[in-house]
Coordinates of C-alpha atoms in Angstrom, one line a residue:
M146 CA 32.5 8.8 28.8
L147 CA 33.0 5.3 27.3
S148 CA 30.9 2.6 29.0
A149 CA 32.4 -0.6 30.4
V150 CA 31.7 -2.4 27.2
A151 CA 35.0 -3.9 26.1
E152 CA 34.6 -3.1 22.4
P153 CA 31.9 -0.5 21.8
L154 CA 30.6 -0.3 18.2
S155 CA 32.8 1.7 15.9
A156 CA 31.1 4.4 13.8
R157 CA 31.7 2.4 10.7
D158 CA 30.1 -0.8 12.2
A159 CA 27.1 1.2 13.4
C160 CA 26.6 2.6 9.9
L161 CA 27.1 -0.8 8.3
Q162 CA 24.0 -1.9 10.2
A163 CA 21.9 0.4 8.1
R164 CA 20.7 -2.5 5.8
Q165 CA 17.0 -2.4 5.4
F166 CA 14.5 -4.7 3.8
S167 CA 11.5 -3.3 1.9
E168 CA 8.8 -4.0 -0.8
L169 CA 8.3 -7.7 -0.2
Q170 CA 6.1 -9.5 -2.8
A171 CA 5.1 -13.1 -3.4
C172 CA 4.6 -14.9 -6.7
G173 CA 3.6 -18.6 -6.4
R174 CA 6.1 -20.1 -3.9
A175 CA 8.7 -17.5 -4.5
V176 CA 9.2 -14.4 -2.3
F177 CA 11.0 -11.3 -3.4
W178 CA 12.2 -8.2 -1.5
L179 CA 14.6 -5.3 -1.7
A180 CA 17.7 -4.9 0.6
S181 CA 19.8 -1.9 0.9
E182 CA 23.6 -2.4 0.7
P183 CA 25.3 0.0 3.1
E184 CA 28.8 -0.8 1.7
T185 CA 27.8 0.6 -1.7
G186 CA 24.7 2.7 -1.2
N187 CA 22.9 0.5 -3.7
V188 CA 19.6 -1.5 -3.3
G189 CA 19.5 -5.1 -4.4
L190 CA 16.6 -7.3 -5.4
W191 CA 16.4 -10.7 -3.7
Q192 CA 14.5 -13.9 -4.3
S193 CA 13.8 -16.9 -2.0
D194 CA 12.2 -20.1 -3.2
A195 CA 12.7 -23.9 -3.0
A196 CA 16.1 -23.4 -4.7
G197 CA 17.4 -21.1 -1.9
T198 CA 17.9 -17.4 -1.3
R199 CA 19.9 -15.3 -3.8
Q200 CA 20.3 -11.8 -5.2
L201 CA 19.1 -11.2 -8.7
N202 CA 21.5 -9.7 -11.2
T203 CA 19.8 -6.4 -11.9
G204 CA 23.1 -4.8 -13.1
A205 CA 22.5 -1.7 -11.0
S206 CA 20.6 -0.4 -8.0
V207 CA 16.9 -0.8 -7.9
R208 CA 15.3 2.5 -6.9
S209 CA 12.2 4.5 -7.7
R210 CA 12.6 8.3 -7.5
L211 CA 9.0 9.1 -8.0
N212 CA 7.9 12.0 -5.7
G213 CA 11.4 12.0 -4.2
Y214 CA 10.6 9.0 -2.0
G215 CA 9.8 6.2 -4.4
G216 CA 7.9 3.0 -3.7
G217 CA 6.7 0.3 -6.0
S218 CA 10.1 -0.1 -7.5
Y219 CA 9.4 -3.5 -9.0
A220 CA 6.7 -6.1 -9.7
V221 CA 6.6 -9.8 -10.6
M222 CA 4.4 -12.2 -12.6
P223 CA 5.0 -15.8 -13.4
G224 CA 8.4 -16.1 -15.1
L225 CA 9.0 -12.3 -15.3
I226 CA 10.1 -9.4 -13.1
C227 CA 10.2 -5.7 -13.9
W228 CA 12.1 -3.1 -12.0
V229 CA 13.1 0.6 -11.9
A230 CA 16.8 1.1 -12.1
D231 CA 18.6 3.9 -10.2
D232 CA 18.8 6.0 -13.4
Q233 CA 15.0 5.6 -13.8
S234 CA 15.2 3.3 -16.8
L235 CA 12.7 0.4 -16.7
W236 CA 13.9 -3.1 -17.0
M237 CA 12.5 -6.7 -17.3
M238 CA 14.1 -10.1 -16.6
D239 CA 13.1 -13.5 -17.7
L240 CA 13.5 -15.4 -14.4
T241 CA 13.9 -18.7 -16.2
Q242 CA 16.8 -17.7 -18.4
G243 CA 18.1 -14.8 -16.3
R244 CA 18.1 -12.5 -19.4
S245 CA 17.4 -8.8 -18.9
T246 CA 15.9 -6.3 -21.3
C247 CA 15.5 -2.5 -21.1
L248 CA 11.9 -1.6 -21.7
V249 CA 12.0 2.2 -21.4
D250 CA 15.0 4.5 -21.1
V251 CA 13.9 8.2 -21.5
P252 CA 15.8 11.0 -19.7
G253 CA 13.9 13.1 -17.3
V254 CA 11.3 10.4 -16.5
A255 CA 10.6 8.9 -13.0
W256 CA 8.8 5.6 -12.4
G257 CA 7.1 4.1 -9.4
G258 CA 4.1 2.1 -8.3
V259 CA 4.9 -0.8 -10.7
V260 CA 2.4 -3.7 -10.6
A261 CA 1.9 -6.8 -12.8
D262 CA -1.0 -7.2 -15.2
P263 CA -0.4 -10.8 -16.1
R264 CA -3.6 -11.3 -18.1
R265 CA -2.4 -8.8 -20.7
R266 CA 1.2 -9.6 -20.1
R267 CA 2.2 -6.1 -19.3
W268 CA 3.1 -3.8 -16.4
L269 CA 1.1 -0.9 -14.9
A270 CA 3.1 2.0 -13.4
V271 CA 3.0 5.6 -12.4
R272 CA 5.1 7.8 -14.7
E273 CA 6.2 11.4 -14.1
T274 CA 7.6 13.4 -16.9
Q275 CA 8.0 17.2 -17.2
G276 CA 6.1 17.7 -13.9
H277 CA 3.1 15.7 -14.9
Q278 CA 2.1 12.2 -13.7
A279 CA 0.0 9.5 -15.4
L280 CA -1.1 6.0 -14.9
V281 CA 0.4 4.0 -17.8
A282 CA 0.7 0.5 -19.2
V283 CA 4.1 -0.8 -20.4
G284 CA 4.3 -3.8 -22.7
C285 CA 6.9 -6.5 -22.4
Q286 CA 8.3 -5.2 -25.7
G287 CA 8.5 -1.7 -24.3
G288 CA 5.5 0.2 -25.7
V289 CA 3.8 2.7 -23.3
A290 CA 0.1 3.6 -23.3
V291 CA -1.4 6.3 -21.0
L292 CA -4.4 4.9 -19.1
D293 CA -5.3 8.0 -17.0
D294 CA -3.7 11.4 -16.6
R295 CA -6.5 13.6 -15.1
F296 CA -4.9 14.0 -11.6
D297 CA -1.7 15.6 -10.2
F298 CA -0.6 12.5 -8.3
Y299 CA -1.2 8.7 -8.5
G300 CA -0.8 5.9 -6.1
A301 CA 0.1 2.3 -7.1
P302 CA -2.9 0.6 -8.9
V303 CA -4.4 -2.8 -8.0
I304 CA -6.2 -5.2 -10.3
S305 CA -8.9 -7.7 -9.5
R306 CA -9.3 -11.1 -11.1
N307 CA -12.2 -9.9 -13.2
D308 CA -10.3 -6.8 -14.5
Q309 CA -11.4 -4.1 -12.1
V310 CA -8.8 -1.5 -11.3
A311 CA -8.4 0.8 -8.3
W312 CA -5.9 3.5 -7.4
V313 CA -5.5 6.5 -5.1
T314 CA -5.1 10.1 -6.4
W315 CA -4.6 13.5 -4.9
Q316 CA -4.3 17.1 -6.1
L317 CA -2.1 20.0 -5.2
P318 CA -1.7 21.5 -2.7
H319 CA -2.7 18.4 -0.7
M320 CA -0.5 15.6 0.5
P321 CA -1.8 12.0 0.3
W322 CA -2.3 11.7 4.1
D323 CA -4.3 15.0 4.1
Q324 CA -6.9 14.8 1.3
S325 CA -7.0 12.0 -1.3
Q326 CA -9.5 10.2 -3.4
L327 CA -10.2 6.6 -4.5
C328 CA -10.6 5.8 -8.2
C329 CA -12.0 2.6 -9.7
A330 CA -12.6 1.5 -13.3
R331 CA -12.4 -1.7 -15.4
F332 CA -10.5 -2.8 -18.4
N333 CA -12.2 -3.4 -21.7
N334 CA -11.0 -6.0 -24.2
A335 CA -8.4 -3.6 -25.6
G336 CA -6.9 -3.1 -22.1
E337 CA -8.2 0.5 -21.8
L338 CA -10.0 1.9 -18.8
I339 CA -13.7 2.4 -18.9
G340 CA -16.4 3.2 -16.3
R341 CA -14.3 5.4 -14.2
M342 CA -15.6 6.5 -10.8
T343 CA -13.9 8.7 -8.3
G344 CA -14.8 9.5 -4.7
A345 CA -13.4 11.0 -1.5
P346 CA -14.0 9.5 2.0
P347 CA -17.3 10.9 3.6
G348 CA -16.6 14.4 4.8
G349 CA -13.1 14.3 3.4
G350 CA -10.0 12.6 4.5
S351 CA -7.2 10.3 3.4
V352 CA -7.6 6.9 1.7
Q353 CA -4.8 4.5 1.0
Q354 CA -3.9 0.9 0.2
P355 CA -6.8 -0.3 -1.9
Q356 CA -7.0 -4.0 -2.7
F357 CA -9.5 -6.4 -4.1
V358 CA -10.8 -9.5 -2.2
C359 CA -13.2 -11.7 -4.2
E360 CA -13.9 -8.7 -6.4
Q361 CA -14.8 -6.6 -3.3
L362 CA -12.8 -3.4 -3.0
W363 CA -11.3 -2.6 0.4
A364 CA -9.1 0.3 1.5
L365 CA -8.0 2.2 4.6
S366 CA -9.7 5.5 5.3
D367 CA -9.2 8.0 8.2
H368 CA -12.6 9.8 7.8
R369 CA -13.6 8.4 11.2
G370 CA -10.5 9.6 12.9
W371 CA -8.1 6.6 12.3
W372 CA -6.9 4.8 9.2
Q373 CA -9.3 1.9 9.5
P374 CA -10.5 -0.8 7.0
V375 CA -13.5 0.2 4.9
R376 CA -15.3 -1.6 2.0
V377 CA -16.0 0.6 -1.0
V378 CA -19.0 -0.3 -3.1
P379 CA -19.8 1.2 -6.5
D380 CA -23.4 2.3 -6.3
Q381 CA -25.2 4.0 -9.3
G382 CA -22.1 5.8 -10.5
A383 CA -20.8 6.7 -7.1
L384 CA -18.7 5.1 -4.4
R385 CA -20.4 4.0 -1.1
W386 CA -18.1 3.7 2.0
Q387 CA -18.9 0.9 4.4
P388 CA -16.6 1.0 7.5
E389 CA -15.7 -2.3 9.2
Q390 CA -15.8 -2.7 13.0
A391 CA -12.2 -1.9 14.0
E392 CA -10.0 -0.9 16.9
S393 CA -9.5 2.9 17.4
A394 CA -6.0 2.8 16.0
D395 CA -4.2 3.7 12.8
H396 CA -3.9 0.6 10.7
A397 CA -1.2 2.1 8.5
N398 CA 1.3 4.9 8.5
A399 CA 1.6 8.0 6.4
P400 CA 2.0 7.1 2.7
W401 CA 5.2 8.8 1.8
Q402 CA 6.0 5.9 -0.6
L403 CA 3.8 4.1 -3.1
A404 CA 2.7 0.5 -2.7
E405 CA 2.8 0.1 1.1
R406 CA 0.7 -2.8 2.4
H407 CA -0.3 -3.1 6.0
A408 CA -3.2 -5.6 5.5
C409 CA -3.6 -8.9 3.7
P410 CA -6.7 -11.2 3.3
L411 CA -6.3 -14.7 4.8
P412 CA -7.1 -17.8 2.7
D413 CA -9.6 -19.1 5.1
G414 CA -11.4 -15.8 5.6
G415 CA -10.4 -12.8 7.8
W416 CA -7.4 -10.6 7.6
A417 CA -3.9 -10.0 8.8
R418 CA -3.7 -6.4 9.8
V419 CA -1.2 -4.0 11.5
R420 CA -2.2 -1.6 14.2
Y421 CA -0.1 1.2 15.7
V422 CA -0.7 1.6 19.4
Q423 CA 1.3 4.3 21.3
G424 CA 4.1 4.1 18.7
W425 CA 4.3 0.3 18.7
G426 CA 3.2 -1.7 15.6
Q427 CA 1.1 -4.8 16.4
L428 CA 0.3 -7.6 14.0
W429 CA -3.1 -9.3 14.3
L430 CA -4.7 -12.3 12.6
E431 CA -8.4 -11.2 12.6
R432 CA -10.8 -14.0 12.0
P433 CA -14.6 -14.0 12.8
G434 CA -14.9 -14.2 16.5
R435 CA -11.2 -14.5 17.2
H436 CA -8.4 -12.0 17.0
L437 CA -4.8 -13.3 17.6
R438 CA -1.8 -11.1 18.1
V439 CA 1.4 -12.7 16.7
A440 CA 5.1 -11.8 16.6
G441 CA 4.8 -9.7 19.8
A442 CA 8.5 -9.0 20.0
C443 CA 8.4 -7.1 16.8
S444 CA 7.5 -3.5 16.7
D445 CA 6.8 -2.7 13.0
F446 CA 5.4 -4.7 10.1
R447 CA 5.3 -3.8 6.3
H448 CA 4.3 -5.5 3.0
L449 CA 2.1 -8.3 4.2
V450 CA 1.5 -11.2 1.8
V451 CA 0.2 -14.7 2.0
R452 CA 2.1 -17.7 0.6
D453 CA 0.1 -21.0 0.9
N454 CA -0.6 -21.3 4.7
E455 CA 2.0 -18.7 5.7
L456 CA 1.9 -15.0 6.2
V457 CA 5.1 -13.3 5.1
C458 CA 6.1 -9.7 5.8
I459 CA 9.0 -7.4 6.5
A460 CA 9.3 -7.1 10.3
R461 CA 11.4 -5.0 12.6
R462 CA 12.1 -5.2 16.3
P463 CA 14.2 -3.2 18.8
D464 CA 17.1 -5.7 19.2
Q465 CA 17.9 -6.9 15.7
G466 CA 18.0 -5.9 12.1
D467 CA 15.2 -6.2 9.6
S468 CA 13.8 -9.7 8.9
V469 CA 11.6 -11.4 6.3
L470 CA 9.2 -13.0 8.8
R471 CA 7.1 -16.0 8.1
I472 CA 4.1 -16.8 10.3
D473 CA 2.2 -20.1 10.3
L474 CA -1.4 -19.2 9.9
A475 CA -2.6 -22.2 11.9
T476 CA -0.4 -21.8 15.0
G477 CA 0.7 -18.2 14.8
R478 CA 4.3 -19.3 15.3
A479 CA 6.9 -17.0 13.6
G480 CA 10.3 -17.7 12.1
A481 CA 12.7 -15.8 9.9
L482 CA 13.3 -16.4 6.2
A483 CA 16.1 -13.8 6.2
V484 CA 17.6 -11.5 8.8
A485 CA 19.8 -8.5 8.2
P486 CA 23.1 -8.9 10.0
S487 CA 23.6 -7.1 13.4
P488 CA 26.8 -5.5 14.4
L489 CA 26.3 -6.2 18.1
S490 CA 27.4 -9.9 17.7
G491 CA 25.7 -11.0 20.9
A492 CA 26.5 -7.9 22.9
P493 CA 23.6 -6.4 25.0
C494 CA 21.1 -4.3 23.2
V495 CA 19.4 -1.4 24.9
W496 CA 15.6 -1.6 24.5
P497 CA 13.5 1.5 24.4
E498 CA 11.3 2.6 27.2
S499 CA 8.0 4.0 26.0
M500 CA 7.3 7.2 27.9
L501 CA 3.7 8.6 28.0
L502 CA 2.7 12.0 29.1
P503 CA -1.0 12.7 29.8
P504 CA -2.8 15.6 28.0
D505 CA -2.9 17.9 31.1
D506 CA -2.7 21.5 29.6
H507 CA -1.8 20.0 26.2
P508 CA -4.6 19.1 23.7
H509 CA -3.1 15.6 23.2
G510 CA -1.1 13.1 25.2
L511 CA 2.5 12.6 24.1
Q512 CA 4.7 9.5 23.5
A513 CA 8.4 9.0 23.2
F514 CA 10.9 6.2 23.2
L515 CA 13.8 6.7 25.7
Y516 CA 17.0 4.6 25.4
H517 CA 19.0 4.7 28.6
P518 CA 22.8 4.4 28.6
E519 CA 24.0 0.9 28.6
Q520 CA 25.8 1.3 31.9
P521 CA 23.4 3.0 34.3
R522 CA 24.5 6.4 35.4
K523 CA 22.9 9.3 37.3
A524 CA 21.6 12.1 35.0
P525 CA 23.3 11.3 31.7
P526 CA 23.5 13.6 28.8
L527 CA 20.6 13.3 26.4
I528 CA 20.4 13.4 22.6
L529 CA 16.8 14.4 21.6
V530 CA 16.1 13.2 18.0
A531 CA 13.4 14.8 16.0
H532 CA 12.1 12.4 13.3
G533 CA 11.6 13.6 9.8
G534 CA 8.5 14.2 7.7
P535 CA 7.4 15.9 9.9
T536 CA 4.4 13.7 9.2
S537 CA 6.3 10.5 9.9
A538 CA 6.9 8.8 13.2
A539 CA 9.5 7.4 15.6
Y540 CA 9.4 3.6 15.8
A541 CA 10.9 1.2 18.4
T542 CA 13.1 -0.5 15.8
F543 CA 16.7 -1.5 16.0
N544 CA 19.1 1.3 15.2
A545 CA 22.8 0.6 15.7
Q546 CA 23.6 4.3 15.8
T547 CA 21.3 4.6 18.9
Q548 CA 23.2 1.7 20.4
F549 CA 26.5 3.5 19.6
W550 CA 25.4 6.5 21.8
C551 CA 24.0 4.3 24.6
Q552 CA 27.4 2.5 24.7
R553 CA 29.1 5.8 25.2
G554 CA 27.0 7.0 28.1
F555 CA 24.3 9.0 26.4
A556 CA 20.6 8.7 26.7
V557 CA 18.7 9.0 23.4
A558 CA 15.0 10.0 23.1
E559 CA 12.8 9.9 19.9
V560 CA 9.6 11.9 20.4
N561 CA 6.4 11.4 18.5
Y562 CA 5.5 15.1 18.6
T563 CA 2.2 16.6 17.3
G564 CA 1.7 15.7 13.7
S565 CA 3.3 12.2 14.0
T566 CA 1.6 9.3 12.3
G567 CA 0.1 6.5 14.3
F568 CA -1.9 8.6 16.7
G569 CA -5.0 9.3 14.7
R570 CA -6.0 12.0 12.2
A571 CA -6.7 14.7 14.8
F572 CA -3.2 14.4 16.2
R573 CA -1.7 14.4 12.7
Q574 CA -3.8 17.4 11.5
A575 CA -3.0 19.4 14.7
L576 CA 0.4 20.3 13.1
A577 CA -1.3 22.4 10.4
G578 CA 0.0 25.9 10.7
Q579 CA 1.9 25.0 13.8
W580 CA 5.2 23.6 12.5
G581 CA 8.1 25.1 14.5
R582 CA 5.9 25.6 17.4
A583 CA 3.9 22.5 18.3
D584 CA 6.7 20.1 17.5
V585 CA 9.2 22.1 19.4
A586 CA 7.0 22.5 22.4
D587 CA 6.5 18.7 22.5
M588 CA 10.2 18.0 22.3
M589 CA 10.8 20.4 25.2
R590 CA 7.9 19.1 27.2
M591 CA 9.2 15.6 27.0
K592 CA 12.7 16.7 27.8
E593 CA 11.5 18.5 31.0
A594 CA 9.6 15.4 32.0
F595 CA 12.8 13.3 31.7
A596 CA 14.6 15.9 33.8
A597 CA 11.9 16.0 36.5
K598 CA 12.3 12.3 36.9
G599 CA 16.1 12.5 37.2
L600 CA 16.5 10.5 34.0
I601 CA 18.8 13.0 32.2
D602 CA 21.0 16.0 32.9
P603 CA 19.0 19.1 31.9
H604 CA 22.2 21.0 31.3
R605 CA 23.6 18.5 28.8
V606 CA 20.8 18.2 26.3
F607 CA 21.5 18.0 22.6
I608 CA 19.0 18.0 19.8
Q609 CA 19.4 16.7 16.3
G610 CA 17.3 15.9 13.2
R611 CA 17.3 15.1 9.6
S612 CA 15.5 17.2 6.9
S613 CA 12.3 18.5 8.6
G614 CA 13.7 17.1 11.9
G615 CA 16.6 19.5 11.4
Y616 CA 14.2 22.4 11.2
T617 CA 12.6 21.3 14.5
A618 CA 16.1 21.1 16.1
L619 CA 17.0 24.6 14.8
M620 CA 13.8 26.2 16.0
A621 CA 14.2 24.6 19.4
A622 CA 17.7 26.1 19.7
T623 CA 16.5 29.6 19.0
R624 CA 15.1 29.8 22.5
T625 CA 17.6 30.2 25.4
D626 CA 15.1 29.0 27.9
H627 CA 15.1 25.6 26.2
R628 CA 18.7 25.0 27.6
I629 CA 20.0 23.3 24.5
R630 CA 23.8 22.5 24.8
G631 CA 24.3 21.8 21.1
L632 CA 22.4 21.1 17.9
A633 CA 23.0 19.0 14.9
S634 CA 21.2 19.5 11.6
L635 CA 21.5 16.9 8.9
F636 CA 20.3 18.5 5.6
G637 CA 17.8 20.4 7.8
V638 CA 15.3 23.1 6.5
T639 CA 16.7 26.6 7.4
D640 CA 14.7 28.9 5.0
P641 CA 11.1 27.7 4.3
L642 CA 10.4 30.5 1.8
R643 CA 13.3 29.6 -0.4
L644 CA 12.5 26.0 0.0
K645 CA 9.0 26.6 -1.2
A646 CA 10.3 28.2 -4.3
A647 CA 12.8 25.4 -5.1
T648 CA 11.5 22.1 -3.7
H649 CA 10.2 19.3 -5.8
R650 CA 6.5 19.2 -7.0
F651 CA 5.4 16.5 -4.5
E652 CA 5.9 18.8 -1.5
S653 CA 5.3 22.1 -3.2
G654 CA 2.1 22.8 -1.3
Y655 CA 3.2 21.1 2.0
L656 CA 4.9 24.2 3.6
D657 CA 1.7 26.3 3.3
W658 CA -0.1 23.5 5.3
L659 CA 2.7 23.3 7.8
L660 CA 3.2 27.0 8.4
G661 CA 0.1 28.7 7.1
P662 CA 0.2 31.2 4.2
P663 CA 3.5 33.0 4.0
G664 CA 2.0 36.5 3.4
P665 CA 3.6 39.3 1.5
E666 CA 7.3 38.6 0.9
G667 CA 7.0 35.7 3.3
R668 CA 6.7 38.0 6.3
Y669 CA 4.4 35.6 8.2
W670 CA 7.1 33.0 8.1
H671 CA 9.9 35.3 9.4
S672 CA 9.4 34.3 13.0
R673 CA 9.8 30.6 12.0
T674 CA 12.7 30.9 9.7
P675 CA 15.9 29.6 11.3
A676 CA 18.2 31.5 8.9
R677 CA 16.6 34.8 10.2
L678 CA 16.9 33.7 13.8
A679 CA 20.6 32.8 13.7
G680 CA 21.4 35.5 16.2
S681 CA 19.0 33.9 18.8
I682 CA 20.8 30.5 18.7
S683 CA 23.0 30.5 21.8
C684 CA 24.5 27.0 21.4
P685 CA 27.1 25.6 19.0
G686 CA 25.8 23.9 15.8
L687 CA 27.0 21.1 13.6
F688 CA 25.6 20.9 10.0
F689 CA 25.8 18.2 7.3
Q690 CA 24.7 18.8 3.7
G691 CA 24.8 17.1 0.4
G692 CA 25.5 19.2 -2.7
Q693 CA 23.0 17.4 -4.9
D694 CA 20.0 17.6 -2.5
P695 CA 16.8 18.0 -4.5
V696 CA 14.6 18.6 -1.4
V697 CA 16.6 21.0 0.8
V698 CA 18.4 23.5 -1.3
P699 CA 22.1 23.0 -0.4
Q700 CA 22.9 26.8 -0.4
Q701 CA 20.4 27.2 2.5
T702 CA 22.7 25.3 4.8
R703 CA 25.8 27.4 3.8
T704 CA 23.7 30.6 4.4
M705 CA 22.6 29.3 7.9
V706 CA 26.1 28.5 8.9
D707 CA 27.4 31.9 7.8
A708 CA 24.6 33.6 9.7
M709 CA 25.4 31.9 12.9
K710 CA 29.1 32.7 12.5
R711 CA 28.3 36.4 11.9
A712 CA 26.2 36.3 15.1
G713 CA 29.3 35.1 17.0
Q714 CA 28.2 31.6 17.5
S715 CA 30.2 28.4 16.7
A716 CA 28.9 26.6 13.6
E717 CA 30.6 23.8 11.7
L718 CA 29.7 22.5 8.2
V719 CA 30.5 19.1 6.8
W720 CA 29.7 19.1 3.1
F721 CA 29.5 16.2 0.6
D722 CA 29.5 17.4 -3.0
E723 CA 28.0 14.2 -4.5
E724 CA 25.4 13.4 -1.9
G725 CA 21.6 14.1 -2.1
H726 CA 18.8 14.1 0.5
G727 CA 20.3 11.4 2.7
F728 CA 23.8 10.1 2.5
R729 CA 24.4 6.8 0.7
S730 CA 28.2 6.5 0.9
L731 CA 29.4 4.4 3.9
E732 CA 32.4 6.6 4.3
H733 CA 30.3 9.7 4.5
Q734 CA 27.8 8.1 6.9
T735 CA 30.8 7.1 9.1
L736 CA 32.2 10.6 9.0
V737 CA 28.9 12.0 10.1
L738 CA 28.7 9.7 13.1
E739 CA 32.4 10.3 14.1
S740 CA 31.9 14.1 13.7
L741 CA 28.7 13.9 15.9
W742 CA 30.6 11.9 18.6
R743 CA 33.5 14.5 18.7
F744 CA 31.0 17.3 18.9
Y745 CA 28.7 15.9 21.6
H746 CA 31.6 14.5 23.6
R747 CA 33.4 17.8 23.7
L748 CA 30.3 19.7 24.8
A749 CA 29.2 17.1 27.3
S750 CA 32.6 17.0 28.9
G751 CA 33.1 20.8 29.1

């Protein structure tokens, strides 16, 4: 089934592409960002300024493990940078001398949401220890002071020039994209918080990404149906919410990580803002009376900052790796400060086709990205990919592994099923109590639409997913009428009830929202527990699992594979003792892709 490409991507080269940029910040003329290193599985910290672009010597990987997904792994102030090491110790470097100092190294503690407090020459951060979070201040000599510990969870704080402070909080069992609150206070002369105020969006909802502009507090709230900009005004001890006129679009995605930033004030007034429209991210310069879309070839934007007369951000597009993009604010012209290497080396890149289905008998429309085989062929086999989360999204961004499949004659589809971010609060909330049903129905609905148009072979459809996407794949395979030829689960959820008992605190209430109350002994979840439905799966399965996974209990995957084998179905397990929730080793990632290729090729050819 190989295409006519002379040298298709090897599995190793496709996995080497996995370098991603994140957490961009600016300090003066210098720009900093994180870059993953596929060769080692580490994350490096980079700096670019007048002296050039270079990686800082942090000694170890930079990674926050707060809530399992991190975010806010470092912060910078003039002359100093502070970061969270992979082992969750907290470090600081003098950027002039290059000398590093360990500020805090306490076992069992996780850090995230690190921000600079230059006036007091210290760092603010979110700390979790013994299942309890707090907003803390860390001095440059290592002392730690608790600023606030009233809530279950904290987002990254922001500080104004006149010492106002704001942050987002949420309480169990909620997730931050479901119900959250905005807190604001101010520092006294001793650096303590006083005058605290807390408020939820009108009628309830999710608030995220607070920031101060000329001492005015702004945030993004979805209480009107979309994550849209809103000004928040303290008024007689309460918070008053003043929405800005904005497009009916999500201006951010679900806050799985701390310190995301999808908006930035412009120096001459107005804003740079991201909008998500039918799965595609758009970047707009919004000035009074004039809105200009820029960098139209890119499909996702994160971590917006202004440096002099430039807007700088992390940008992604369908045909190349991540870039640090710089945009001239006067002309809107864009250029790259840094670009992740691409393994295609000038070879053709398959762009996604955005496929839209109208609501019809479904309460919402449906969107997916379809990648056709590189060499056109009639009714090719299809790999349906269920994104993770499940409150996340599929984005039209470059993925060398997708190109790997397209070069080998497969079509690939990524579906933004019910619950996906970027389609408004109602679409996101519609997954409540319907996980394993609504998402599966959407995947199959899109697959049938492809088949009706002759775009794929309905008898050679494979489905795969990671984590929660693995659960969707497994549930889809329990129905013979779905005509699934094979399924692949990468550390997928197989037993929600056992997962609820063992998962980390951040998601400890999430499953009840997704599935509804479990009932006595979990009986209400039995019909949506893949491990109990193994006998209904009528296609072969391929499973991948890390032995150190803190999110999906590893034994669940072994149990699922054994159950399928007892039911007489083919099930293979690839196990990595030292991997966690997601595989960091290049060798292991390569083995995963090679195993998937053998699995799909054998079934598609049979």
